[in-house]
mmCIF file of C-alpha atoms in Angstrom:
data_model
loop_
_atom_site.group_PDB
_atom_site.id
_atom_site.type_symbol
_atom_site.label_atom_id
_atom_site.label_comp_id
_atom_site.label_asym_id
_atom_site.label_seq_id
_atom_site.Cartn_x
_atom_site.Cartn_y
_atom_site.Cartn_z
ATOM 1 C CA UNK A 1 0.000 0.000 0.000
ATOM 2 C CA UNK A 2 1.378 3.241 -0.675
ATOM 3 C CA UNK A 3 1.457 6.016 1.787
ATOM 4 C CA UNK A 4 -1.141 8.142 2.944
ATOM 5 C CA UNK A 5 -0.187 12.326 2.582
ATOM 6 C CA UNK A 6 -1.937 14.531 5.035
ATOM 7 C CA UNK A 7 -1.975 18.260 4.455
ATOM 8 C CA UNK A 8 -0.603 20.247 7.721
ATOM 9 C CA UNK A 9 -1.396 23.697 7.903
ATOM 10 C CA UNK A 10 0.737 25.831 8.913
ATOM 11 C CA UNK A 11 0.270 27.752 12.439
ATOM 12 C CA UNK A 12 -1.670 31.096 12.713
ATOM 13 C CA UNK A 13 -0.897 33.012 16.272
ATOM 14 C CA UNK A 14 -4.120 32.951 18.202
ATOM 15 C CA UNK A 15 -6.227 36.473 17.320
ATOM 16 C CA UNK A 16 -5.818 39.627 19.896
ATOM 17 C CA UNK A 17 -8.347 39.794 21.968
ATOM 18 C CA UNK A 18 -9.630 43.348 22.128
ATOM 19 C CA UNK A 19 -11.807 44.846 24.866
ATOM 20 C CA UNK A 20 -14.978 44.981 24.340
ATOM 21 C CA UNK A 21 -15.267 48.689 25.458
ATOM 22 C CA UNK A 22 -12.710 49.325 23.037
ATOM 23 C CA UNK A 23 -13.882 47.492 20.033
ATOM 24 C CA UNK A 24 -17.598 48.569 20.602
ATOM 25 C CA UNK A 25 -17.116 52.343 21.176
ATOM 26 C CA UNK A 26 -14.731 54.014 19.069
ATOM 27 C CA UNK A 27 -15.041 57.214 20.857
ATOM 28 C CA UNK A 28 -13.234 55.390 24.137
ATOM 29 C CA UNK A 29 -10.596 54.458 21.417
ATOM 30 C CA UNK A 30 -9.927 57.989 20.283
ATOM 31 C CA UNK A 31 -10.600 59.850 23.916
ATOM 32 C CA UNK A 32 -7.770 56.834 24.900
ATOM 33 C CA UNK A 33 -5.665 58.202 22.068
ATOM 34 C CA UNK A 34 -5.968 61.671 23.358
ATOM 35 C CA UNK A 35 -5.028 61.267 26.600
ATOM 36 C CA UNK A 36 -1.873 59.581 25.735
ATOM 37 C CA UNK A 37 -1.169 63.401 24.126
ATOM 38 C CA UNK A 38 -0.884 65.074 27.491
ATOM 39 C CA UNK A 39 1.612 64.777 30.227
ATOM 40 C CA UNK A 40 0.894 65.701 33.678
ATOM 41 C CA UNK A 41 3.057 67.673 35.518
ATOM 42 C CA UNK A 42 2.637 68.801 39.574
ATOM 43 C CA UNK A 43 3.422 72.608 40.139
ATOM 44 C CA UNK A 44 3.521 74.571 43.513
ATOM 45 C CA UNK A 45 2.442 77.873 44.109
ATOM 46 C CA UNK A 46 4.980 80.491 43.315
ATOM 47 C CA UNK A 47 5.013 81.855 47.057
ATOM 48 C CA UNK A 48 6.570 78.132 47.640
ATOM 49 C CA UNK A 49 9.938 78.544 46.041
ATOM 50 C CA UNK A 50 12.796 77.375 46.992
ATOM 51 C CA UNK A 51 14.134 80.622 46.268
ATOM 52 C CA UNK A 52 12.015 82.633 48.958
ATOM 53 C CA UNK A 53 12.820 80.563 52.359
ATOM 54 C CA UNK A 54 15.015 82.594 54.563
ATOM 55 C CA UNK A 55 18.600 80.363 54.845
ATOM 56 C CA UNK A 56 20.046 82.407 57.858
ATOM 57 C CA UNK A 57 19.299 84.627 60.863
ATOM 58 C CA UNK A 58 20.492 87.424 58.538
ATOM 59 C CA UNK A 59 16.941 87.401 57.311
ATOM 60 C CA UNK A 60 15.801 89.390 60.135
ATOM 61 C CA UNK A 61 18.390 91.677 60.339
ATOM 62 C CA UNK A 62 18.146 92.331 56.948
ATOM 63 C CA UNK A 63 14.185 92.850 57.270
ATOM 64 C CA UNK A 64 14.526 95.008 59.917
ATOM 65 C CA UNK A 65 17.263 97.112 58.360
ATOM 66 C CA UNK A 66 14.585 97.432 55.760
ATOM 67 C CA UNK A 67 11.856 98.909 57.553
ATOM 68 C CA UNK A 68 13.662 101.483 59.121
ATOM 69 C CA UNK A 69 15.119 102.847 55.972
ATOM 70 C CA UNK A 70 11.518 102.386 53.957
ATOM 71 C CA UNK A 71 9.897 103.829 56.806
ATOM 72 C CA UNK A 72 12.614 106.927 57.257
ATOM 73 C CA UNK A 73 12.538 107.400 53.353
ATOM 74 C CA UNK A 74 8.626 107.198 53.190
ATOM 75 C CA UNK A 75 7.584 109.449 56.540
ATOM 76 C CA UNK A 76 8.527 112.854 55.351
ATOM 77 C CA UNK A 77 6.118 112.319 52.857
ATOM 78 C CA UNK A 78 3.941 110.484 54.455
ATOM 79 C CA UNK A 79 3.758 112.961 57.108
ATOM 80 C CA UNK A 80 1.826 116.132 55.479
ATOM 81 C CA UNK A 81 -0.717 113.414 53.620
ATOM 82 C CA UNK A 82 -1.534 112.190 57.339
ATOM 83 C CA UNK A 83 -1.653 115.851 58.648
ATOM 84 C CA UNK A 84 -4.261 116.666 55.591
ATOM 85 C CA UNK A 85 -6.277 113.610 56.313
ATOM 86 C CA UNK A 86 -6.421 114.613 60.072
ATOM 87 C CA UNK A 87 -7.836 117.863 59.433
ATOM 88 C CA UNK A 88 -10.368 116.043 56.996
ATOM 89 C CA UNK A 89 -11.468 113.602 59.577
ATOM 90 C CA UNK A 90 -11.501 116.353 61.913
ATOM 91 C CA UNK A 91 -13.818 118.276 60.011
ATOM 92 C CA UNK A 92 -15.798 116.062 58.605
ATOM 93 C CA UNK A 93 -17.384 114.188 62.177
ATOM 94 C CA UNK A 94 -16.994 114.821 66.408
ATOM 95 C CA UNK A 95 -14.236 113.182 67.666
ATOM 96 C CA UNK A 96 -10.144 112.513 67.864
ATOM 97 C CA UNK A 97 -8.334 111.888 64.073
ATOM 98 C CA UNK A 98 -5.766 109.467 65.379
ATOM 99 C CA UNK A 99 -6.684 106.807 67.126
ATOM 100 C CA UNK A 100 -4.868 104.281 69.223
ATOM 101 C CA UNK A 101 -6.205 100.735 68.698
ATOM 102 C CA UNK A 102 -5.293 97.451 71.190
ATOM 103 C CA UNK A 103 -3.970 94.895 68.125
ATOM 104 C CA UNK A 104 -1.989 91.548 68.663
ATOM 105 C CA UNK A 105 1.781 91.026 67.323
ATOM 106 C CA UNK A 106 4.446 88.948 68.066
ATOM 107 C CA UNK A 107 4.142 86.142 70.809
ATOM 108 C CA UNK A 108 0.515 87.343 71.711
ATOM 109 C CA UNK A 109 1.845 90.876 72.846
ATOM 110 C CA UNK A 110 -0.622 93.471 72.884
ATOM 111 C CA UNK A 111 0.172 96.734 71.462
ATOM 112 C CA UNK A 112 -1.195 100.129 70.483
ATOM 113 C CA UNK A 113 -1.677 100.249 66.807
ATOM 114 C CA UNK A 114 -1.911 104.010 64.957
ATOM 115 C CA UNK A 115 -4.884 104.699 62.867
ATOM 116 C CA UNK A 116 -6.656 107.521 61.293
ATOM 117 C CA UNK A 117 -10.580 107.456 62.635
ATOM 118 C CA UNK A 118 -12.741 106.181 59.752
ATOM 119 C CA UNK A 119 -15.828 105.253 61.618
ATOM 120 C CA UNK A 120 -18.229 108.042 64.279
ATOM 121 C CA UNK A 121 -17.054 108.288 67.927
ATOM 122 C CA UNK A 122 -19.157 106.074 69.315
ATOM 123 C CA UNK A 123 -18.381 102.546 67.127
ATOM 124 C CA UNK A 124 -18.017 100.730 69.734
ATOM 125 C CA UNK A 125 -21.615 100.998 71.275
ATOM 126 C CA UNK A 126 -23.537 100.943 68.267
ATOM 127 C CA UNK A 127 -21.205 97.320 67.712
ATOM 128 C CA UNK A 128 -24.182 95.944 69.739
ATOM 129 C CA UNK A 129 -26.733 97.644 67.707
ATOM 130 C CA UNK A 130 -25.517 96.330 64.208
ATOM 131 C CA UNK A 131 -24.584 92.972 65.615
ATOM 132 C CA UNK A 132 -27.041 90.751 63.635
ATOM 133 C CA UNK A 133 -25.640 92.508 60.145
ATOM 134 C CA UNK A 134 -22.356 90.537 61.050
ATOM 135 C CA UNK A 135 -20.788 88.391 58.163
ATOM 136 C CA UNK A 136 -18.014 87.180 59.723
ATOM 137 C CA UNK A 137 -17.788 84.548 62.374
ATOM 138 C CA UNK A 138 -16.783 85.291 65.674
ATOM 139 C CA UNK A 139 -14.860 86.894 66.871
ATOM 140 C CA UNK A 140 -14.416 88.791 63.689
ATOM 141 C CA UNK A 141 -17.175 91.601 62.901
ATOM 142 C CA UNK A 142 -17.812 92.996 59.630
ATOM 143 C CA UNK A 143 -20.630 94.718 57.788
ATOM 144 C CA UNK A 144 -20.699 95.358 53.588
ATOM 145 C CA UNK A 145 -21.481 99.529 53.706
ATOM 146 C CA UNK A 146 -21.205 99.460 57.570
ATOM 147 C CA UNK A 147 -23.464 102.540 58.987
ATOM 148 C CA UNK A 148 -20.735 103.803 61.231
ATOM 149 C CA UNK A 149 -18.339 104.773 58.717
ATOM 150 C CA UNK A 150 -18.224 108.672 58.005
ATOM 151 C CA UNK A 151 -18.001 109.875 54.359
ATOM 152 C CA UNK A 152 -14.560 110.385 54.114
ATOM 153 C CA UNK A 153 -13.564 107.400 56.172
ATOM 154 C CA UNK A 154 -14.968 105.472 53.375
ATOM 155 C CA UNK A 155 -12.314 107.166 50.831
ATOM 156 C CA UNK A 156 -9.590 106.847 53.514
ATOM 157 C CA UNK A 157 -10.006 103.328 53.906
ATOM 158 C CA UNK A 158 -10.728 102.593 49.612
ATOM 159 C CA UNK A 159 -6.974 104.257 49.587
ATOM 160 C CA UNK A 160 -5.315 102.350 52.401
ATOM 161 C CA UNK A 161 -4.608 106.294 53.727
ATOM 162 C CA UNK A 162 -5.970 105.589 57.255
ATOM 163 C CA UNK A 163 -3.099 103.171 57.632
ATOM 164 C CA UNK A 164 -0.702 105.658 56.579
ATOM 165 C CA UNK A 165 0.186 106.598 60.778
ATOM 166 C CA UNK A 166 1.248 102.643 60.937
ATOM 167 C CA UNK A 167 4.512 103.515 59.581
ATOM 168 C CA UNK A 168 5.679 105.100 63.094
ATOM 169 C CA UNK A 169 4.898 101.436 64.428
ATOM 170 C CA UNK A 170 7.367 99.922 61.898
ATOM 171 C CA UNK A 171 9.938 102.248 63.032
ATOM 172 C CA UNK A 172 9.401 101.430 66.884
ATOM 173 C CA UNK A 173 9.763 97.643 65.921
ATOM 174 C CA UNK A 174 5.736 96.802 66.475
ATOM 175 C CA UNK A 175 4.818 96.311 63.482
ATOM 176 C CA UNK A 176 6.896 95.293 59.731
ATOM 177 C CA UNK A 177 6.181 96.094 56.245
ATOM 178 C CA UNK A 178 5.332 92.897 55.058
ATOM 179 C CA UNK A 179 3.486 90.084 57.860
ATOM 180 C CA UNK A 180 0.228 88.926 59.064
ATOM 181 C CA UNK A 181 -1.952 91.714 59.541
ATOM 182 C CA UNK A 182 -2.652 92.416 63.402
ATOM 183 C CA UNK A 183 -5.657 91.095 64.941
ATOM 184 C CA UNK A 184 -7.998 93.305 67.148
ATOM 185 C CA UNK A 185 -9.036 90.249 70.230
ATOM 186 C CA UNK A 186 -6.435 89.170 72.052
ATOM 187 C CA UNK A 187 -4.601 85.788 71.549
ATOM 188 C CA UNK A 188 -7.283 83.910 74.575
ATOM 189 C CA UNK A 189 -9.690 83.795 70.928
ATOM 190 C CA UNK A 190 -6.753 82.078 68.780
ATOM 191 C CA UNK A 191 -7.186 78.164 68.503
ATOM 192 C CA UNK A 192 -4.213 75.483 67.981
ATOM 193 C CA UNK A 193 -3.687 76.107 64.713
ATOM 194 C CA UNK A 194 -3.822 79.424 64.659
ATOM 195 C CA UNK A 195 -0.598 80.442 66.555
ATOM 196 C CA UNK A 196 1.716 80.027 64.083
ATOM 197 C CA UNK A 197 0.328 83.625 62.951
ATOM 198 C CA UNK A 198 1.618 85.089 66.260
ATOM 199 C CA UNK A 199 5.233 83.941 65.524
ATOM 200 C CA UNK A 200 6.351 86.568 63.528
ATOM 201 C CA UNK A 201 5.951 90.488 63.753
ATOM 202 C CA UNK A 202 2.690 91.826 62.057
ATOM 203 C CA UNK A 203 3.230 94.100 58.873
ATOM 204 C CA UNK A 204 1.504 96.315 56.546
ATOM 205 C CA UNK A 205 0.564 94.217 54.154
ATOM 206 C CA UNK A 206 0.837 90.479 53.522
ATOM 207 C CA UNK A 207 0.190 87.772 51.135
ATOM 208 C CA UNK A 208 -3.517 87.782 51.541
ATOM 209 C CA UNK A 209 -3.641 91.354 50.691
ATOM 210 C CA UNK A 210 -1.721 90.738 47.001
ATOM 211 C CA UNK A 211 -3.949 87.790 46.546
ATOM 212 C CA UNK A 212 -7.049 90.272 46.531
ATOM 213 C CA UNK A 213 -9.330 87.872 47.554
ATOM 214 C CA UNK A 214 -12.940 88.687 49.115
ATOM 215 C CA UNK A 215 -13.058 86.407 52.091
ATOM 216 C CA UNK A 216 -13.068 88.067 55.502
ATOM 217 C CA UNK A 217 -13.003 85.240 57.775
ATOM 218 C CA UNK A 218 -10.307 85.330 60.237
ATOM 219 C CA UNK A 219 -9.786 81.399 59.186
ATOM 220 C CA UNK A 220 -9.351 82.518 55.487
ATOM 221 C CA UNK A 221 -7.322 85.354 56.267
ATOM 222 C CA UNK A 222 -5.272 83.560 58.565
ATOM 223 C CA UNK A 223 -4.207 80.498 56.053
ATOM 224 C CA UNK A 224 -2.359 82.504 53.530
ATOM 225 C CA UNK A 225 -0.303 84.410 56.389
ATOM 226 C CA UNK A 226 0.460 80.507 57.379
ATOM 227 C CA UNK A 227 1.853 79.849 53.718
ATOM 228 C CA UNK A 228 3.851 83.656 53.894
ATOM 229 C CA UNK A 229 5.692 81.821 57.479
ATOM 230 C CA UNK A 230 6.488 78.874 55.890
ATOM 231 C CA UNK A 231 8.154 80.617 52.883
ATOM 232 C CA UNK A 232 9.276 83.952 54.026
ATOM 233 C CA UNK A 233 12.339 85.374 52.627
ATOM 234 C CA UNK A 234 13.508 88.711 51.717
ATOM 235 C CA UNK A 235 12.649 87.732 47.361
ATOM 236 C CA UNK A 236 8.777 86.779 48.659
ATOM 237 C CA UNK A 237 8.816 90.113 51.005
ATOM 238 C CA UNK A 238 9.934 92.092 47.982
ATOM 239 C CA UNK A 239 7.232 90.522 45.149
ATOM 240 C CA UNK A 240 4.821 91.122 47.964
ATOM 241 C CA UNK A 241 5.579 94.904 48.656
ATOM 242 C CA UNK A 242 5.396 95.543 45.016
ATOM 243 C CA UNK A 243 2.444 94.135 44.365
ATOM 244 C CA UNK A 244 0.523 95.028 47.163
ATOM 245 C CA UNK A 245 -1.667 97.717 45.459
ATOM 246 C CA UNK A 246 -2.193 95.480 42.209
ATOM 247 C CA UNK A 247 -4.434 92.942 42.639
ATOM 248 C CA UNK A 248 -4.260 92.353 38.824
ATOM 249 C CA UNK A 249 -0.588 90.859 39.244
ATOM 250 C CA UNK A 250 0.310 87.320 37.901
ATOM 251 C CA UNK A 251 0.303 86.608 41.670
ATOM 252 C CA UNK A 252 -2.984 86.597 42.721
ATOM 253 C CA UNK A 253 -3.761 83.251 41.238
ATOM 254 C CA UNK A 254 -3.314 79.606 43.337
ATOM 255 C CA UNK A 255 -3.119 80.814 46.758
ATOM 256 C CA UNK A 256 -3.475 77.735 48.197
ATOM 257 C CA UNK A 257 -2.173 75.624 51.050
ATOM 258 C CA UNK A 258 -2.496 72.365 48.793
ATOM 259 C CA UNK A 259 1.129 70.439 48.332
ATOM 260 C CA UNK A 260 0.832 71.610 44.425
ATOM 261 C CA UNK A 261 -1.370 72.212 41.548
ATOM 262 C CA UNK A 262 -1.626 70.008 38.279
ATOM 263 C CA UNK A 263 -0.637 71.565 35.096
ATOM 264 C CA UNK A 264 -1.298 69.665 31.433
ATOM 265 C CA UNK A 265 1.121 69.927 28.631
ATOM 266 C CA UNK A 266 0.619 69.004 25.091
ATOM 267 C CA UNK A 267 3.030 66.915 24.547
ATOM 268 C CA UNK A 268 2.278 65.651 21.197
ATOM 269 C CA UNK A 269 -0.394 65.041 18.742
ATOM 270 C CA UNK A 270 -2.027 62.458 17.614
ATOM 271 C CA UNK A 271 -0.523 59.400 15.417
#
């Protein structure tokens, strides 16, 4: 008998098996495609660099050379602008111009804070009166278009001119151009997490002021002054002094206490 042939065919690799989610909806296929476009990249905040920390002890020296010779440069100008405003307030309601206010600084020291009068003589009574217009949570009080400011306090305070007299507490040490701002209660009201705030010297102006933002809870004031301790330095104090009457600056974006921010790039199209 002769022998018997039988075809072999040849082996075919077994077929790819593709997911159904992927086979039955091409959109998933393309948004897939898309994603693998972008790359995702972690920022932080640019109050957070590396740059800004203080290194040294100098830091304070340095800050405090700093206020004296701002504050030396800037008071005999600053001087007749106060002495005009006095006479305005003066004339304009009953009552003293300059007032001395209790504030908070440094290790929960109380201290008497300059300010031109912006409100009528009696604030503090009618505080009682205009309690339940309070938008702030204790023990913070503050009314949109409060009733007890007089018509030219209203202009003082749009122009920052009642805190002009401040610069003679910078030059006794009180108070620092750039800080927290001071707090009115006493540091009894602070809770745990709050004291980090009373650890440096209170300033003029501060990170939350350059941010321009609209909150006016002491808790959302108080966590960008938190984020200015952790990263002070004399580059941050600088950016911040600059900016401080231009809330339109690059830097009043991400003012945040989160780690970082994500930023996509395009990293490619599509193939």
């Amino acid at each position: 008998m002769g022998a018997i042939s039988i075809p072999v065919q040849p082996l075919r690799p077994a077929p790819r098996r593709v997911p159904r989610a992927v086979a039955f909806y091409p959109a998933r296929r393309e948004a897939e495609q898309r994603i693998r476009r972008f790359s995702i990249v972690r920022t932080r905040p640019w109050y957070e660099s590396a740059s800004n920390r203080a290194t040294s002890r100098s830091y304070e020296w340095c800050k405090r050379t700093i206020d004296i010779v701002v504050s030396l440069t800037v008071l005999p100008f600053a001087l007749p602008v106060i002495a005009l405003c006095m006479l305005w307030v003066k004339l304009d309601s009953d009552g003293p111009a300059l007032m001395r206010q209790l504030r908070t600084g440094k290790g929960g020291r109380r201290f008497a804070m300059l300010k031109l009068r912006t409100m009528v003589k009696n604030a503090d009574e009618l505080r009682e009166k205009y309690a339940h217009l309070n938008e702030c949570s204790y023990p913070d009080f503050k009314i949109t278009n409060d009733p007890r400011i007089t018509c030219c306090g209203r202009i003082l305070r749009k122009l920052s001119l009642d805190e002009l007299p401040q610069l003679l507490n910078v030059l006794r040490g009180d108070m620092t151009l750039v800080g927290p701002r001071p707090t009115s209660f006493g540091p009894e009201k602070y809770r745990l997490w709050h004291t980090p705030g009373l650890e440096v010297t209170p300033g003029l102006t501060g990170l939350w002021q350059v941010s321009g933002r609209a909150e006016v809870d002491f808790d959302d004031r108080l966590r960008p002054d938190i984020a200015y301790i952790r990263n002070r330095g004399l580059w941050l104090d600088i950016q911040i002094l600059f900016y401080s009457g231009d809330f339109s600056s690059p830097f009043t974006q991400d003012l945040t206490l989160n780690p970082g921010t994500l930023q996509i790039i395009d990293v490619g199209g599509l193939r």
